[in-house]
């Protein structure tokens, strides 16, 4: 079965066009492009949205306007309502992470409703949704703005997308153990000569401590070569001083 | 072993005090309170930070200023550098989720560096970190602002906190099966009487379809009672019409 389409973001009676632009920007950062607006207070299209979208112009240009929530989600199989606090409604309440997982499973298209900046979704809007999404937030300070709520949902949704694969790590592997051992032996010979391992009965413990410490970084072969150069330089300095 | 303290958020050479305020607000939403500033461009304290903090005043008031990154992270065991794009540096690159997990394991205090709005962290700042955090983002549109980068890190960190427990679901359990069966029987008798199960050889299939459909919602006992009321009303209407 094909994966469900990405979720539709529905802003219900948004107040400021600037916040619509910010929401569009938040969406596109994480690969969401379908924005629907229910009765935006200041009309649509609105020139204040563009600058706030910071380049997410296509999302703004494609945004569709609807007269009510029911029309905006008419083609969606699953409707999620985001709320900051629990209400008297008896519906499942999930985290953005759980919602993103369910949206990805589908089957069918999902819509996520976000309410007006000041008041949040009305009870009647929430009633249209099967599931409530609530961001778990500091109980002493809940102050998420609209674009932030959108970005958390989009971010969670994107995690299973290709773009959300852990970035390729361009690390050199640690040097082969023999090369590390060569470096440790070089240092050990220098320390032995300089009387570092004194008293002698402590030497095994001190050597083990040093080995642990030098193994921990996982230095690459190049780094081990660099460090051997450092040791050689110190050794030469010591010899010439000595 | 005690859990490590929450991470310190370090804003390196932030340009606008308004963005410092927004970052403070983003932090406090997810329970982070320790903000450090390295050479804020417009000085500190700065009156433009307060309004943007939207009530996260204590975070702003407690923010400490440092002359350079090294001083700001001097007491931290782990330093993470957030970058949007990969650089030539060879360090592990992790997602916010992975970083949050590691920060929580510790041991010791972690600091997360965020660079100036326009340019991001300088190479020398990144060099002080052991690990790079990169938000996996739409490769065709990467436009996260400072507060958004901070909020994603704080959000991921908060997931393991008590505040991030899935909110309690106040759902009524589905009605006992016998009550559902009672409702189905009521409907069935009405449909039987009205000749709905015609032709007779299709009746078992139709009945199974109806049962599946009526079982799926998991209606509560109260909802089943309501629906039985609906059926009775329909039945009465039918009888009086009939």
GROMACS .gro file of N, CA and C in nm, chain B residues 50-141:
model
  276
  292UNK      N    1   1.280   4.149   2.661
  292UNK     CA    2   1.168   4.121   2.750
  292UNK      C    3   1.037   4.090   2.680
  293UNK      N    4   0.989   4.181   2.594
  293UNK     CA    5   0.860   4.154   2.529
  293UNK      C    6   0.861   4.025   2.447
  294UNK      N    7   0.973   3.998   2.381
  294UNK     CA    8   0.980   3.877   2.299
  294UNK      C    9   0.980   3.750   2.384
  295UNK      N   10   1.020   3.765   2.508
  295UNK     CA   11   1.025   3.648   2.596
  295UNK      C   12   0.886   3.606   2.642
  296UNK      N   13   0.788   3.694   2.623
  296UNK     CA   14   0.647   3.660   2.654
  296UNK      C   15   0.630   3.597   2.791
  297UNK      N   16   0.699   3.650   2.889
  297UNK     CA   17   0.679   3.598   3.023
  297UNK      C   18   0.791   3.510   3.074
  298UNK      N   19   0.884   3.475   2.988
  298UNK     CA   20   0.998   3.395   3.034
  298UNK      C   21   1.103   3.489   3.093
  299UNK      N   22   1.057   3.577   3.181
  299UNK     CA   23   1.141   3.686   3.230
  299UNK      C   24   1.256   3.637   3.316
  300UNK      N   25   1.230   3.531   3.392
  300UNK     CA   26   1.337   3.485   3.480
  300UNK      C   27   1.455   3.432   3.400
  301UNK      N   28   1.426   3.366   3.289
  301UNK     CA   29   1.534   3.314   3.204
  301UNK      C   30   1.620   3.429   3.153
  302UNK      N   31   1.554   3.537   3.114
  302UNK     CA   32   1.624   3.657   3.067
  302UNK      C   33   1.704   3.720   3.180
  303UNK      N   34   1.640   3.731   3.297
  303UNK     CA   35   1.706   3.797   3.410
  303UNK      C   36   1.829   3.719   3.455
  304UNK      N   37   1.822   3.586   3.442
  304UNK     CA   38   1.933   3.502   3.489
  304UNK      C   39   2.039   3.479   3.383
  305UNK      N   40   2.016   3.527   3.261
  305UNK     CA   41   2.113   3.500   3.154
  305UNK      C   42   2.249   3.559   3.188
  306UNK      N   43   2.351   3.479   3.173
  306UNK     CA   44   2.488   3.524   3.205
  306UNK      C   45   2.561   3.555   3.076
  307UNK      N   46   2.644   3.657   3.079
  307UNK     CA   47   2.718   3.699   2.960
  307UNK      C   48   2.865   3.660   2.974
  308UNK      N   49   2.920   3.611   2.866
  308UNK     CA   50   3.060   3.570   2.864
  308UNK      C   51   3.131   3.635   2.745
  309UNK      N   52   3.261   3.647   2.760
  309UNK     CA   53   3.338   3.714   2.654
  309UNK      C   54   3.365   3.621   2.537
  310UNK      N   55   3.376   3.492   2.564
  310UNK     CA   56   3.399   3.399   2.453
  310UNK      C   57   3.337   3.263   2.485
  311UNK      N   58   3.335   3.178   2.385
  311UNK     CA   59   3.268   3.048   2.400
  311UNK      C   60   3.338   2.963   2.505
  312UNK      N   61   3.469   2.967   2.506
  312UNK     CA   62   3.544   2.884   2.601
  312UNK      C   63   3.503   2.916   2.744
  313UNK      N   64   3.486   3.044   2.775
  313UNK     CA   65   3.445   3.083   2.911
  313UNK      C   66   3.302   3.039   2.938
  314UNK      N   67   3.218   3.045   2.836
  314UNK     CA   68   3.077   3.011   2.855
  314UNK      C   69   3.055   2.863   2.883
  315UNK      N   70   3.146   2.780   2.836
  315UNK     CA   71   3.127   2.635   2.853
  315UNK      C   72   3.231   2.575   2.946
  316UNK      N   73   3.301   2.659   3.020
  316UNK     CA   74   3.413   2.611   3.102
  316UNK      C   75   3.371   2.503   3.201
  317UNK      N   76   3.248   2.509   3.251
  317UNK     CA   77   3.204   2.412   3.351
  317UNK      C   78   3.125   2.295   3.290
  318UNK      N   79   3.126   2.284   3.160
  318UNK     CA   80   3.044   2.181   3.095
  318UNK      C   81   3.130   2.063   3.049
  319UNK      N   82   3.078   1.944   3.071
  319UNK     CA   83   3.152   1.824   3.032
  319UNK      C   84   3.134   1.793   2.884
  320UNK      N   85   3.022   1.835   2.828
  320UNK     CA   86   2.990   1.803   2.690
  320UNK      C   87   2.945   1.930   2.618
  321UNK      N   88   3.003   1.953   2.504
  321UNK     CA   89   2.966   2.071   2.427
  321UNK      C   90   2.917   2.026   2.289
  322UNK      N   91   2.796   2.069   2.256
  322UNK     CA   92   2.735   2.041   2.126
  322UNK      C   93   2.728   2.170   2.046
  323UNK      N   94   2.759   2.163   1.918
  323UNK     CA   95   2.751   2.279   1.831
  323UNK      C   96   2.641   2.254   1.728
  324UNK      N   97   2.543   2.343   1.722
  324UNK     CA   98   2.437   2.327   1.622
  324UNK      C   99   2.479   2.396   1.492
  325UNK      N  100   2.467   2.325   1.384
  325UNK     CA  101   2.498   2.382   1.253
  325UNK      C  102   2.391   2.336   1.155
  326UNK      N  103   2.367   2.416   1.054
  326UNK     CA  104   2.266   2.377   0.955
  326UNK      C  105   2.327   2.292   0.844
  327UNK      N  106   2.449   2.322   0.811
  327UNK     CA  107   2.508   2.241   0.705
  327UNK      C  108   2.636   2.178   0.757
  328UNK      N  109   2.673   2.071   0.690
  328UNK     CA  110   2.794   2.003   0.732
  328UNK      C  111   2.915   2.086   0.690
  329UNK      N  112   3.015   2.080   0.769
  329UNK     CA  113   3.136   2.154   0.741
  329UNK      C  114   3.250   2.055   0.724
  330UNK      N  115   3.367   2.109   0.703
  330UNK     CA  116   3.481   2.022   0.682
  330UNK      C  117   3.528   1.951   0.808
  331UNK      N  118   3.468   1.988   0.921
  331UNK     CA  119   3.517   1.930   1.046
  331UNK      C  120   3.477   1.784   1.058
  332UNK      N  121   3.562   1.708   1.121
  332UNK     CA  122   3.535   1.565   1.136
  332UNK      C  123   3.500   1.537   1.281
  333UNK      N  124   3.371   1.551   1.307
  333UNK     CA  125   3.316   1.523   1.439
  333UNK      C  126   3.186   1.446   1.417
  334UNK      N  127   3.143   1.375   1.518
  334UNK     CA  128   3.014   1.307   1.502
  334UNK      C  129   2.903   1.409   1.479
  335UNK      N  130   2.812   1.378   1.388
  335UNK     CA  131   2.696   1.463   1.362
  335UNK      C  132   2.572   1.387   1.408
  336UNK      N  133   2.494   1.447   1.495
  336UNK     CA  134   2.375   1.380   1.549
  336UNK      C  135   2.251   1.467   1.528
  337UNK      N  136   2.135   1.404   1.538
  337UNK     CA  137   2.008   1.477   1.532
  337UNK      C  138   1.977   1.536   1.670
  338UNK      N  139   1.883   1.629   1.677
  338UNK     CA  140   1.842   1.680   1.809
  338UNK      C  141   1.796   1.566   1.902
  339UNK      N  142   1.729   1.469   1.844
  339UNK     CA  143   1.681   1.356   1.924
  339UNK      C  144   1.799   1.279   1.984
  340UNK      N  145   1.900   1.253   1.901
  340UNK     CA  146   2.016   1.179   1.952
  340UNK      C  147   2.093   1.262   2.055
  341UNK      N  148   2.105   1.392   2.028
  341UNK     CA  149   2.174   1.479   2.122
  341UNK      C  150   2.100   1.480   2.256
  342UNK      N  151   1.967   1.492   2.249
  342UNK     CA  152   1.888   1.496   2.372
  342UNK      C  153   1.908   1.369   2.453
  343UNK      N  154   1.912   1.257   2.384
  343UNK     CA  155   1.934   1.130   2.453
  343UNK      C  156   2.070   1.127   2.522
  344UNK      N  157   2.172   1.174   2.451
  344UNK     CA  158   2.307   1.174   2.508
  344UNK      C  159   2.318   1.272   2.624
  345UNK      N  160   2.254   1.387   2.612
  345UNK     CA  161   2.257   1.489   2.718
  345UNK      C  162   2.196   1.432   2.845
  346UNK      N  163   2.091   1.354   2.824
  346UNK     CA  164   2.022   1.296   2.939
  346UNK      C  165   2.104   1.189   3.008
  347UNK      N  166   2.186   1.119   2.929
  347UNK     CA  167   2.271   1.015   2.987
  347UNK      C  168   2.389   1.078   3.060
  348UNK      N  169   2.443   1.187   3.004
  348UNK     CA  170   2.559   1.250   3.064
  348UNK      C  171   2.679   1.157   3.061
  349UNK      N  172   2.753   1.135   3.167
  349UNK     CA  173   2.739   1.210   3.292
  349UNK      C  174   2.798   1.350   3.278
  350UNK      N  175   2.741   1.442   3.356
  350UNK     CA  176   2.792   1.579   3.357
  350UNK      C  177   2.704   1.672   3.278
  351UNK      N  178   2.731   1.800   3.294
  351UNK     CA  179   2.652   1.905   3.234
  351UNK      C  180   2.685   1.921   3.086
  352UNK      N  181   2.583   1.945   3.007
  352UNK     CA  182   2.603   1.967   2.864
  352UNK      C  183   2.568   2.111   2.828
  353UNK      N  184   2.638   2.162   2.727
  353UNK     CA  185   2.606   2.293   2.671
  353UNK      C  186   2.578   2.274   2.523
  354UNK      N  187   2.481   2.351   2.472
  354UNK     CA  188   2.450   2.346   2.330
  354UNK      C  189   2.471   2.487   2.274
  355UNK      N  190   2.559   2.497   2.176
  355UNK     CA  191   2.593   2.625   2.116
  355UNK      C  192   2.504   2.654   1.994
  356UNK      N  193   2.454   2.776   1.987
  356UNK     CA  194   2.378   2.823   1.871
  356UNK      C  195   2.447   2.950   1.820
  357UNK      N  196   2.470   2.958   1.692
  357UNK     CA  197   2.544   3.070   1.636
  357UNK      C  198   2.460   3.193   1.608
  358UNK      N  199   2.523   3.298   1.556
  358UNK     CA  200   2.451   3.420   1.521
  358UNK      C  201   2.347   3.392   1.412
  359UNK      N  202   2.240   3.471   1.413
  359UNK     CA  203   2.127   3.449   1.323
  359UNK      C  204   2.171   3.437   1.177
  360UNK      N  205   2.257   3.529   1.134
  360UNK     CA  206   2.285   3.534   0.991
  360UNK      C  207   2.384   3.428   0.946
  361UNK      N  208   2.487   3.409   1.025
  361UNK     CA  209   2.601   3.330   0.977
  361UNK      C  210   2.613   3.193   1.041
  362UNK      N  211   2.550   3.171   1.155
  362UNK     CA  212   2.572   3.047   1.227
  362UNK      C  213   2.707   3.049   1.297
  363UNK      N  214   2.741   2.938   1.359
  363UNK     CA  215   2.865   2.930   1.437
  363UNK      C  216   2.988   2.940   1.349
  364UNK      N  217   3.087   3.009   1.398
  364UNK     CA  218   3.216   3.016   1.329
  364UNK      C  219   3.289   2.883   1.346
  365UNK      N  220   3.377   2.856   1.254
  365UNK     CA  221   3.451   2.730   1.258
  365UNK      C  222   3.527   2.713   1.390
  366UNK      N  223   3.579   2.823   1.442
  366UNK     CA  224   3.652   2.814   1.569
  366UNK      C  225   3.560   2.779   1.685
  367UNK      N  226   3.435   2.820   1.678
  367UNK     CA  227   3.339   2.784   1.783
  367UNK      C  228   3.305   2.635   1.774
  368UNK      N  229   3.286   2.591   1.650
  368UNK     CA  230   3.254   2.450   1.630
  368UNK      C  231   3.369   2.362   1.679
  369UNK      N  232   3.489   2.412   1.663
  369UNK     CA  233   3.606   2.334   1.703
  369UNK      C  234   3.607   2.304   1.853
  370UNK      N  235   3.540   2.388   1.933
  370UNK     CA  236   3.536   2.366   2.077
  370UNK      C  237   3.440   2.254   2.116
  371UNK      N  238   3.354   2.215   2.025
  371UNK     CA  239   3.253   2.113   2.056
  371UNK      C  240   3.303   1.974   2.021
  372UNK      N  241   3.253   1.878   2.095
  372UNK     CA  242   3.288   1.740   2.063
  372UNK      C  243   3.193   1.682   1.960
  373UNK      N  244   3.072   1.736   1.956
  373UNK     CA  245   2.967   1.678   1.874
  373UNK      C  246   2.890   1.789   1.802
  374UNK      N  247   2.846   1.760   1.682
  374UNK     CA  248   2.767   1.857   1.605
  374UNK      C  249   2.622   1.810   1.603
  375UNK      N  250   2.531   1.903   1.625
  375UNK     CA  251   2.387   1.873   1.614
  375UNK      C  252   2.335   1.941   1.488
  376UNK      N  253   2.273   1.863   1.403
  376UNK     CA  254   2.214   1.919   1.282
  376UNK      C  255   2.069   1.872   1.274
  377UNK      N  256   1.979   1.966   1.255
  377UNK     CA  257   1.837   1.931   1.239
  377UNK      C  258   1.819   1.882   1.095
  378UNK      N  259   1.771   1.761   1.077
  378UNK     CA  260   1.749   1.714   0.940
  378UNK      C  261   1.634   1.793   0.879
  379UNK      N  262   1.661   1.856   0.768
  379UNK     CA  263   1.568   1.956   0.718
  379UNK      C  264   1.550   1.939   0.568
  380UNK      N  265   1.441   1.995   0.517
  380UNK     CA  266   1.413   1.992   0.374
  380UNK      C  267   1.535   2.041   0.296
  381UNK      N  268   1.599   1.955   0.217
  381UNK     CA  269   1.722   1.999   0.149
  381UNK      C  270   1.695   2.114   0.053
  382UNK      N  271   1.570   2.126   0.008
  382UNK     CA  272   1.537   2.233  -0.085
  382UNK      C  273   1.495   2.362  -0.014
  383UNK      N  274   1.481   2.358   0.118
  383UNK     CA  275   1.436   2.477   0.190
  383UNK      C  276   1.474   2.467   0.336
   0.00000   0.00000   0.00000
